[in-house]
XYZ file of C-alpha atoms in Angstrom:
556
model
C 31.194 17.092 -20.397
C 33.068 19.188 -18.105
C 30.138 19.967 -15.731
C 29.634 15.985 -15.328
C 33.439 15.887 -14.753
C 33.193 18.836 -12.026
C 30.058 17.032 -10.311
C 31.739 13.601 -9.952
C 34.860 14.944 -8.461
C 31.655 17.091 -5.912
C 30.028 13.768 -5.314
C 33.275 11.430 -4.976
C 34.420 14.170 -1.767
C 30.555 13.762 -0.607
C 31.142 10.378 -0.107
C 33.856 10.595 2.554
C 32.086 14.203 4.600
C 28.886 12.192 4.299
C 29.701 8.231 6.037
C 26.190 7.792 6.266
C 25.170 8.150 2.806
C 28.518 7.015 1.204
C 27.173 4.138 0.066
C 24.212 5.413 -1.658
C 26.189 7.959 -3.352
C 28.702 5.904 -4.494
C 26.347 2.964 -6.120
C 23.633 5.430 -7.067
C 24.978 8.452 -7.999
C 29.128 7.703 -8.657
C 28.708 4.814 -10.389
C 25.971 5.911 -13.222
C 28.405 9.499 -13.723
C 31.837 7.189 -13.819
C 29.814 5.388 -16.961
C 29.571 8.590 -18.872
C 32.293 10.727 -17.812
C 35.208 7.443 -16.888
C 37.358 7.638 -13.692
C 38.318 11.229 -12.638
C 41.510 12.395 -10.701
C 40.396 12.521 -6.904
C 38.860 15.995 -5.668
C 40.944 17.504 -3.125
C 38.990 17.709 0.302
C 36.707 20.237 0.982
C 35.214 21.013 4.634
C 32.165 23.656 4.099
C 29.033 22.123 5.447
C 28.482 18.562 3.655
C 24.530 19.540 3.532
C 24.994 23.004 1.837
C 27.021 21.123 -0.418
C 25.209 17.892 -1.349
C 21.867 20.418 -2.222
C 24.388 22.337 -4.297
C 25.241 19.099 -5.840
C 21.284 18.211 -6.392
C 20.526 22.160 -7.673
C 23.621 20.646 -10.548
C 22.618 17.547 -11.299
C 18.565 18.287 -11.935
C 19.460 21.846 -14.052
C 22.027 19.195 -15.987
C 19.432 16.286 -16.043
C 16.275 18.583 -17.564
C 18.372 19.360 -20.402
C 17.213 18.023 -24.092
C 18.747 14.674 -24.259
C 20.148 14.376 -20.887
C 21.654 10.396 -20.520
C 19.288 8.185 -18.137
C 22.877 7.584 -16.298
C 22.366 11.210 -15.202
C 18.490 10.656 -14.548
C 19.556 7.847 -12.098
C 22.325 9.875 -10.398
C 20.000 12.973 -9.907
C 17.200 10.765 -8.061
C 19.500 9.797 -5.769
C 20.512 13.114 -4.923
C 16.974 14.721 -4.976
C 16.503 11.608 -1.955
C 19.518 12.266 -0.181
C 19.304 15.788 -0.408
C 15.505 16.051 0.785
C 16.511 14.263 3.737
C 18.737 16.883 4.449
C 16.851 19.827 3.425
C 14.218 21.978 1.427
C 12.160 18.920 0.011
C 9.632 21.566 -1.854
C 11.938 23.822 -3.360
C 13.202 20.875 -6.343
C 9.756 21.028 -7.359
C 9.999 24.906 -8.231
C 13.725 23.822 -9.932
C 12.548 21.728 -13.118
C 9.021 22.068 -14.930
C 9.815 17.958 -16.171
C 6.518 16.426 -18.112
C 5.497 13.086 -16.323
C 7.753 10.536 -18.061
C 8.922 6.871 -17.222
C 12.256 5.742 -18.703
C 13.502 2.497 -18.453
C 17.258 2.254 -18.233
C 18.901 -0.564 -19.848
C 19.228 -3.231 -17.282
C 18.694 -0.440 -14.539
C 15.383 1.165 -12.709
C 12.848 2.928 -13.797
C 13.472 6.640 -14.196
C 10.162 8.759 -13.510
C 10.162 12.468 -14.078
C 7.423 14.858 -13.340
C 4.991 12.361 -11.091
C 2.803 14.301 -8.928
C 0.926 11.173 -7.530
C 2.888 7.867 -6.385
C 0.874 5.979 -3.943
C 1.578 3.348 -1.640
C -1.445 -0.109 -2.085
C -2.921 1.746 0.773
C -3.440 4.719 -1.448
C -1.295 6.878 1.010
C 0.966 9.577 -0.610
C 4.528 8.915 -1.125
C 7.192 11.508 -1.206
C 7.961 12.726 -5.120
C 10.788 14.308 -6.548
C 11.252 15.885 -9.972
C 13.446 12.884 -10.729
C 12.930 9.398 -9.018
C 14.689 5.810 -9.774
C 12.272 3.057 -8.867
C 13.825 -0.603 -8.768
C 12.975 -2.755 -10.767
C 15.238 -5.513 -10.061
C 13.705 -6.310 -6.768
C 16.522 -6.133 -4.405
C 16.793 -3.114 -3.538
C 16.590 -2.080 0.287
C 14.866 1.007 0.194
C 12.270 -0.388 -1.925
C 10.170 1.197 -3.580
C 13.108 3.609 -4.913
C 16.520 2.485 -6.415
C 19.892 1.600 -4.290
C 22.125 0.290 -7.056
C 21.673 -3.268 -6.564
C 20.671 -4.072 -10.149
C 24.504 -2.834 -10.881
C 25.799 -5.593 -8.234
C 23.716 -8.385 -9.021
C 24.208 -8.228 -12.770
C 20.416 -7.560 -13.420
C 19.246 -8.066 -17.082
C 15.746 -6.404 -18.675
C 15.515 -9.047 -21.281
C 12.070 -10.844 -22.262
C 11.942 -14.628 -21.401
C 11.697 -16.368 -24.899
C 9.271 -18.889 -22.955
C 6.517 -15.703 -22.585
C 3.024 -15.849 -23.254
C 2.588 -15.103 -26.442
C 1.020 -11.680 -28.020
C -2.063 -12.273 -29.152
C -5.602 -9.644 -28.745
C -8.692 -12.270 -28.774
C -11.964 -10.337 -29.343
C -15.670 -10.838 -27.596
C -18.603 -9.579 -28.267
C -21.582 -9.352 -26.174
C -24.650 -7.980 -26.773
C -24.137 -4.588 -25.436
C -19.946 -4.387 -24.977
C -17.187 -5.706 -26.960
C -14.404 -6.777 -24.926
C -10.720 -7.298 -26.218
C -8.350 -9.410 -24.419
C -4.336 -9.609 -24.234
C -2.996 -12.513 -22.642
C 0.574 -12.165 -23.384
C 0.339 -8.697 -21.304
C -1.784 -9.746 -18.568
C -0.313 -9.088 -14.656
C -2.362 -11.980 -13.397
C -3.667 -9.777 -10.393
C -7.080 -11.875 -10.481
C -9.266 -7.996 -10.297
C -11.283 -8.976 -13.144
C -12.276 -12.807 -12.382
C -11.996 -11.895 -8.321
C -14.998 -9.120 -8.762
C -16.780 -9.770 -11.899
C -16.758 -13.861 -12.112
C -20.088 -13.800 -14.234
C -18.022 -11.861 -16.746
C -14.821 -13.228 -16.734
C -13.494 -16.918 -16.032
C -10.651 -17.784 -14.181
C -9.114 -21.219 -15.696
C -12.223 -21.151 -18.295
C -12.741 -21.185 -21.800
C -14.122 -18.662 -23.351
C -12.196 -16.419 -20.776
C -15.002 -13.418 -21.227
C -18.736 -13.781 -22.025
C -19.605 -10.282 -21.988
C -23.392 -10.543 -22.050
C -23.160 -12.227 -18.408
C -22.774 -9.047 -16.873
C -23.905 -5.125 -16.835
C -22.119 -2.836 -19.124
C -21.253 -0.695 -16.462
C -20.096 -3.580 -14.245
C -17.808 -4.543 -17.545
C -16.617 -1.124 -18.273
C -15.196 -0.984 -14.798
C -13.709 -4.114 -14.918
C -11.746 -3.134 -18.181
C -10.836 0.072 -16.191
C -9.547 -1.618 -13.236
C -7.168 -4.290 -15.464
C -4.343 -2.706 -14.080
C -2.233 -4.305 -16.985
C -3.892 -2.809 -19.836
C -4.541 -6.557 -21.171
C -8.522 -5.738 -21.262
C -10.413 -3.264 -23.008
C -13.403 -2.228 -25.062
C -15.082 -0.680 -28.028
C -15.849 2.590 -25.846
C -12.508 4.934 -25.241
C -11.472 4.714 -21.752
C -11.712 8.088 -19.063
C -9.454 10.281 -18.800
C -7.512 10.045 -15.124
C -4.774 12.263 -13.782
C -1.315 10.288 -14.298
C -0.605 8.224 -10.948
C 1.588 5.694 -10.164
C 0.419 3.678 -7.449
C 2.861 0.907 -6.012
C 0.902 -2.364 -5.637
C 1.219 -4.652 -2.332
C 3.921 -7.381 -2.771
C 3.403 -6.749 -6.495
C 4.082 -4.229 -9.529
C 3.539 -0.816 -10.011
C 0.239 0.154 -11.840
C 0.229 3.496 -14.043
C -2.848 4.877 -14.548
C -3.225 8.726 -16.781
C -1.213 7.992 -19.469
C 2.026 8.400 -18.842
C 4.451 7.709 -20.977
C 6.878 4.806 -21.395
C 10.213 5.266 -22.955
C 13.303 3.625 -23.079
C 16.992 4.635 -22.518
C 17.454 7.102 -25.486
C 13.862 8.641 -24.927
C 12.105 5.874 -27.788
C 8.442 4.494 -27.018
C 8.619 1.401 -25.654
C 6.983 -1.231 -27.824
C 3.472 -2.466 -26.971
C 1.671 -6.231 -27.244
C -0.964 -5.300 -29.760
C -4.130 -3.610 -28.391
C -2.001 -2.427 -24.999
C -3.510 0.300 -23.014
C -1.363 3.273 -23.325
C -3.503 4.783 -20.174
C -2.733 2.370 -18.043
C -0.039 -0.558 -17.599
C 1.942 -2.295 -14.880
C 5.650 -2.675 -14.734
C 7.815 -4.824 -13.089
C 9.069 -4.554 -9.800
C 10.089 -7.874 -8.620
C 12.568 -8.401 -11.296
C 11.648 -11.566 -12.644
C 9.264 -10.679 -15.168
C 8.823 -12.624 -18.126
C 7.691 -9.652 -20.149
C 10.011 -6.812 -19.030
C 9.552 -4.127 -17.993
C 5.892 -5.081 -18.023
C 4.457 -7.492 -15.176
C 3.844 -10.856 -15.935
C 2.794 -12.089 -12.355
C 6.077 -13.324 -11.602
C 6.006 -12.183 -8.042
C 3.309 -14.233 -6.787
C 6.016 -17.545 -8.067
C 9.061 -15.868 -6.692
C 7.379 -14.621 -3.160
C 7.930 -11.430 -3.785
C 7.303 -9.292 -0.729
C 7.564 -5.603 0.786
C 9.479 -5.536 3.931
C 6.611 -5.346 7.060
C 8.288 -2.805 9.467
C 6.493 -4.496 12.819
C 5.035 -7.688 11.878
C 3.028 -7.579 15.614
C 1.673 -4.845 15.145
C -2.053 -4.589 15.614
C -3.308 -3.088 12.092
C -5.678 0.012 11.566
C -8.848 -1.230 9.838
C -7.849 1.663 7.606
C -4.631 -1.101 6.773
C -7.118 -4.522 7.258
C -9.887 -3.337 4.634
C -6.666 -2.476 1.989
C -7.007 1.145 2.390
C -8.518 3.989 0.192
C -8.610 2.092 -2.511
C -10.508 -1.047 -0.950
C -12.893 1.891 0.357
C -13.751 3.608 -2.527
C -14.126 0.146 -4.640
C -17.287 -0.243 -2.443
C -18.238 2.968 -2.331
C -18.843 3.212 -5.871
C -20.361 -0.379 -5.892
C -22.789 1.019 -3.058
C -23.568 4.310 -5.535
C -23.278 2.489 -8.903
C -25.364 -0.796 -8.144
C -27.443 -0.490 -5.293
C -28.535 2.692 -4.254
C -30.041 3.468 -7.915
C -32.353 0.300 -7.684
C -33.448 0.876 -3.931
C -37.001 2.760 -3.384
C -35.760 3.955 0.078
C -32.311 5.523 -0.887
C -32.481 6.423 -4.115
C -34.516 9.654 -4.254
C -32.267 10.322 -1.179
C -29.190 9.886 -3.271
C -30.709 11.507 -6.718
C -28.893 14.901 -6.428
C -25.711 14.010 -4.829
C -21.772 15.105 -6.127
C -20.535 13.436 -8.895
C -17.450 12.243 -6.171
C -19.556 11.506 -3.233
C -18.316 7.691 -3.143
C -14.999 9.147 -2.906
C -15.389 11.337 -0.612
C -17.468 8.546 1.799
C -14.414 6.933 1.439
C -12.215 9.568 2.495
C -14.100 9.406 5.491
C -14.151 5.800 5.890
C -10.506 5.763 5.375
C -9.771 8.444 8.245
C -12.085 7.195 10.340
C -10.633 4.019 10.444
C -7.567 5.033 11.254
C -6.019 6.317 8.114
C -4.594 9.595 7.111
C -6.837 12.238 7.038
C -8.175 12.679 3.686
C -11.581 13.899 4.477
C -10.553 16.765 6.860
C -7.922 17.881 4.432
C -9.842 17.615 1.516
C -13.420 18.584 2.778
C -13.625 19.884 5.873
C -13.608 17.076 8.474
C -16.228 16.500 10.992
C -18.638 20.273 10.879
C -18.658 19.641 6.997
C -19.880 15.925 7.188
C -22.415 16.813 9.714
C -23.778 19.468 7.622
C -24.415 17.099 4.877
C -27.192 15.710 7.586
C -28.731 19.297 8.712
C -32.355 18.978 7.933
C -32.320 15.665 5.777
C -35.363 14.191 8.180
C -34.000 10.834 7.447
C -36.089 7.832 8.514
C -35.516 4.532 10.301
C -35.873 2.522 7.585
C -33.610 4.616 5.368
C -30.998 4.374 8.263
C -31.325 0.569 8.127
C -31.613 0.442 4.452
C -28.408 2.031 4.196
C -26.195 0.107 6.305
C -27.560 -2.742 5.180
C -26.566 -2.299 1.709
C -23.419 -1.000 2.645
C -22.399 -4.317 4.139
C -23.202 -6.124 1.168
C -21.244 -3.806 -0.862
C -18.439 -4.435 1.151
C -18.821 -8.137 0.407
C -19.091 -7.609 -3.626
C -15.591 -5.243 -3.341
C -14.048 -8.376 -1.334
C -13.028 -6.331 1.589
C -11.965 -8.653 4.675
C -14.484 -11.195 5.744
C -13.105 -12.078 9.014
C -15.028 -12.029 12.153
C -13.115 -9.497 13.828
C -13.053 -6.552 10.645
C -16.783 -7.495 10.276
C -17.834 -6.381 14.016
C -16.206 -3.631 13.947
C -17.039 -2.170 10.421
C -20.913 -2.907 11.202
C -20.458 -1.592 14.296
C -19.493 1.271 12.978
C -22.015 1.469 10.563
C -24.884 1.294 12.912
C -22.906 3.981 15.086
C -22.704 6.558 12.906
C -25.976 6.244 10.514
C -28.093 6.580 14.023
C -25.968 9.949 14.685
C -26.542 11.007 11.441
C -30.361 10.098 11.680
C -30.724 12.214 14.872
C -28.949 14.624 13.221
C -31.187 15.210 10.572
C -34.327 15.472 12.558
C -36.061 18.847 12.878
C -34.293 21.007 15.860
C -31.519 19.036 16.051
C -28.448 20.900 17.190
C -25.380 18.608 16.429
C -22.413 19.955 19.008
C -20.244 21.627 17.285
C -16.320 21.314 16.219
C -16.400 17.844 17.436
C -12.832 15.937 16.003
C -13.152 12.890 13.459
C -13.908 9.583 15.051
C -11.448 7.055 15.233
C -12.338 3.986 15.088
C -11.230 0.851 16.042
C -11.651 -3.173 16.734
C -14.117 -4.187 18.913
C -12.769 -4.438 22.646
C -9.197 -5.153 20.798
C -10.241 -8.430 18.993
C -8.437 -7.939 16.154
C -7.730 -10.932 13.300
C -4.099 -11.551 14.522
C -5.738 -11.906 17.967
C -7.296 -15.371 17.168
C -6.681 -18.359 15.126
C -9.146 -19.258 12.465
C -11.128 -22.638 12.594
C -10.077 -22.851 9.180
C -6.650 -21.540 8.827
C -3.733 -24.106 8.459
C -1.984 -25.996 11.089
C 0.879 -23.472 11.988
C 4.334 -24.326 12.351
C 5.490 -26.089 15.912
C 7.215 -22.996 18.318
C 10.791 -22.836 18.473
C 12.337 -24.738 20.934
C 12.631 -22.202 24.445
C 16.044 -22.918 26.025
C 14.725 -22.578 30.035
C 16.586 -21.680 32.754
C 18.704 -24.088 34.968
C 17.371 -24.720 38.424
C 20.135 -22.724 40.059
C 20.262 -19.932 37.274
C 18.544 -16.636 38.499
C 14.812 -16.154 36.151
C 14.667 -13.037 34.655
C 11.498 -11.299 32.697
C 13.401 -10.799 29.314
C 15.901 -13.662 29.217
C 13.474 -16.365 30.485
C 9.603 -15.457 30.828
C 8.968 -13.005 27.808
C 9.900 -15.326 25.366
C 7.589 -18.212 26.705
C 4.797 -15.751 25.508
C 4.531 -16.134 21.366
C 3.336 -13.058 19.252
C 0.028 -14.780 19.435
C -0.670 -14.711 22.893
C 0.371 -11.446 22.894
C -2.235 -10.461 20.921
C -5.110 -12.218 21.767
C -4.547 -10.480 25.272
C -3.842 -6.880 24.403
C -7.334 -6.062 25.424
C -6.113 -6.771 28.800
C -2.381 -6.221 29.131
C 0.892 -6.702 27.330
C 2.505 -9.697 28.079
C 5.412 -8.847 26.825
C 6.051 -6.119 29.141
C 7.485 -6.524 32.406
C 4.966 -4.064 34.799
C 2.001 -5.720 33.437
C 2.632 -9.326 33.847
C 3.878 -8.288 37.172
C 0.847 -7.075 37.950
C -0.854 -9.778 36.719
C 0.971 -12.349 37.577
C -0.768 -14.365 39.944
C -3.571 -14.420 37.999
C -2.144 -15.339 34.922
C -0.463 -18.589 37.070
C -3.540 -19.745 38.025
C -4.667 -20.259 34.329
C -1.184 -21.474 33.148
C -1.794 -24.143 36.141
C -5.518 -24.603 34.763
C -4.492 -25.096 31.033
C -7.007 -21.963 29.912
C -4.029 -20.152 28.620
C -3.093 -19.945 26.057
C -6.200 -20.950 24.364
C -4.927 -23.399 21.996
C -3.402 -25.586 24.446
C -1.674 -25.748 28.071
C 1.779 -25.140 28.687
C 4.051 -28.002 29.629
C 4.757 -28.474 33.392
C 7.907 -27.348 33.194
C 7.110 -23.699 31.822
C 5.031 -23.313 33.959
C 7.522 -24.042 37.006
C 9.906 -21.306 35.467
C 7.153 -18.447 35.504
C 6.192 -20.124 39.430
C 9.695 -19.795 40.304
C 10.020 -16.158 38.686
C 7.336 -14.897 40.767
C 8.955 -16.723 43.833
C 11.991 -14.667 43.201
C 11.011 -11.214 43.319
C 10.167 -11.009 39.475
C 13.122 -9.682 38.555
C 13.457 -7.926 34.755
């Protein structure tokens, strides 16, 4: 007890040297120790360096916290140290501090505690920063989402099951080649199954699976991509490395096993016929089947804070990232390269992981993080993979064609915009690779990864759809009175919406002051000729303020 005493009385002086993280420390880390230790006598106030001493603090807590039978209060105080103090300083050495096996804890009416996670990914399939010890929330109001801030101490958060819950109940169906089981009262309701394999299973239909309406191998991936555990099948899932990957707007998915225990280190009790490979958990906090998902964040508008909501998106971001890419990758390998005569004695002797690893590709190329270079070699290693191939014209075609409609059975984006520039660069790059493969060819070397992006900056956000809803009428602009100076930021950027902003990027910003300067007679004469913006002229007084702003010097 006395080194929890001794590390309160640390973190309670922390909290006034450290004003910016005060109030992490004292709602993550003071609060959680003051429950097992009660209310110490205050610390008398030490200067030495606050960082030196909060990663003194963290080196205590995590030697305290691997300890046999160490309280999840202390689990949820050490990871917010191991944040705070890898914001401060040596991020890699905690890993070398604690050998922790990959465990997830859930704390009574608090986050979930994860120890030991090597691989938490964002929806985009991006790395996020691990610790030996994390706290992700679980309540859903945290604001440093996905890990912990206290809030589910403020708000009075409770992990209880809703009474009302679908119930547990494992309905069998068997098919001629596959028997698939089914759990309703686990299912997350993410739609993966009826979205991609409709044939198989029926959204809103009865009987819910008719397993002879699809290929085994179509079915077995299904069951392996239920990211709730709800489905499975007579044949023993995969092994896959533990992950946790943190789901857009919705719960976290655990995939390798991991396991789930509760606050004094007990298994957490399963619907009958749960996956104990894979599972989601809550992360809204208004699951009906905590700490499991239910789909209760698609009814309570659950959402991930957007850090620009203007911003023009990678297609890397549009498609849905590495996972989107890899989905049709290993449609492309699994489905339709096997039955094609052109591609697949092309194909017959390639990796075991080569649809991951034209993903990785994909993914950096279109603007992602760069998983092939890092992994494989980037742009000399994919060009070697050409070297001497003598591919053919119709292969080349054959190839790109397929890969489109692979990218249509993995449901990546069907706009106009993500489709013209994803064939694009499909017929881009297989015609470098053909003329790459032809005899003599002599590729230039050490070229850099492409980077790819829309074509000539028409982008979705750029355009509204023909079949998209009626948006909501513009704010009301207050304008200027006729004697009040007009200025580019108080009175003629915000006559420009986020729309028209975009749909004119591929010419200049219009919400900066040195291009519409520049452009500014122009852009008058189609504000007087009602051809911008393009869904509808301005009214006659608008466009007298931006007349009377270029009149007047255009002033910022």
């Amino acid at each position: 007890m006395e080194p929890l005493v001794d590390l309160l009385r640390e973190v309670t002086d922390l909290a006034r040297a450290l004003p910016d993280a005060a109030t992490r420390l004292r709602d993550s880390v003071i609060r959680p120790l003051v429950s097992l230790v009660g209310d110490v006598d205050p610390p008398e106030p030490n200067d030495e360096a606050p960082a030196a001493r909060l990663w003194q603090a963290t080196l205590t807590a995590s030697t305290l916290a691997a300890r046999p039978g160490a309280p999840a209060a202390l689990y949820e105080a050490t990871a917010a140290l191991q944040d705070l103090a890898c914001q401060h300083a040596r991020p890699d050495e905690l890993a070398e501090l604690t050998a922790m096996p990959a465990g997830i804890r859930v704390a009574e009416n608090g986050p979930y505690l994860v120890t030991g996670a090597e691989h938490v990914e964002t929806h985009l399939g991006e790395p996020i920063q691990t610790q030996p010890v994390m706290a992700l929330c679980r309540c859903g109001e945290s604001a440093i989402k996905p890990l912990c801030d206290g809030s589910h101490a403020r708000i009075g958060f409770t992990g209880d099951k809703d009474p009302d819950r679908v119930p547990d109940r494992r309905d069998t169906y068997v098919g001629q080649q596959v028997t698939v089981f089914d759990n309703r009262g686990i299912c997350a309701h993410s739609g993966l199954c009826t979205d991609r394999l409709a044939s198989v299973f029926h959204a809103g239909g009865e009987p819910f699976v008719t397993p002879s309406g699809g290929r085994m191998d179509e079915i077995i991936r299904a069951v392996r991509d239920c990211p709730s555990g709800a489905l499975s099948y007579e044949v023993e899932v995969a092994h896959r490395d533990p992950a946790i990957l943190v789901s857009k707007d919705g719960p976290y998915r655990i995939t390798g096993g991991i396991p789930l225990v509760d606050d004094d280190g007990a298994d957490i009790p399963r619907a009958e016929g749960a996956s104990r490979e894979h599972y989601s958990l809550c992360r809204c906090g208004h699951s009906q089947n905590k700490p499991f998902c239910s789909g209760m964040h698609y009814y309570v508008n659950f959402a991930d804070p957007i850090a620009d909501p203007d911003a023009v998106p990678t297609l890397f971001e549009w498609a849905g990232g590495y996972p989107a890419l890899v989905r049709m990758t290993r449609l492309f390998y699994e489905r339709y390269v096997p039955a094609d005569p052109l591609l697949a004695p092309l194909f017959a002797s390639m990796s075991a992981d080569h649809p991951e690893r034209v993903a990785r590709w994909l993914s950096e190329v279109f603007g992602g993080p760069a998983f092939y270079t890092e992994q494989h070699g980037g742009y000399s290693r994919m060009i070697s993979q050409h070297i001497g191939k003598g591919l053919t014209e119709a292969q080349r075609s054959r190839w790109v064609a397929l890969l489109s409609e692979s990218a249509e059975a993995a449901g990546l984006p069907a706009d106009a915009e993500f489709r013209a520039a994803f064939v694009a660069y499909l017929e881009w790059g297989s015609r470098i690779a053909l003329e790459n493969s032809q005899a003599g060819a002599q590729p230039p070397p050490n070229m850099p990864v492409p980077r790819w992006w829309w074509v000539c900056d028409a982008n979705p956000r750029a355009r509204i759809s023909a079949l998209a809803p009626k948006p909501e009428p513009a704010p009301e602009i207050t304008l200027p009175a006729d004697d009040e100076p007009v200025g580019f930021a108080a009175h003629v950027k915000p006559l420009f919406r986020s729309m028209d902003r975009n749909s004119m990027r591929f010419a200049f910003d219009l919400w900066a002051h040195a291009d519409v300067s520049t452009h500014a007679t122009a852009i008058l004469t189609r504000l007087r000729a009602g051809s911008m913006p393009c869904d509808g002229a301005w009214p006659q007084a608008r466009i007298a303020v931006f007349a009377r702003w270029i009149d007047t010097g255009m002033a910022e």
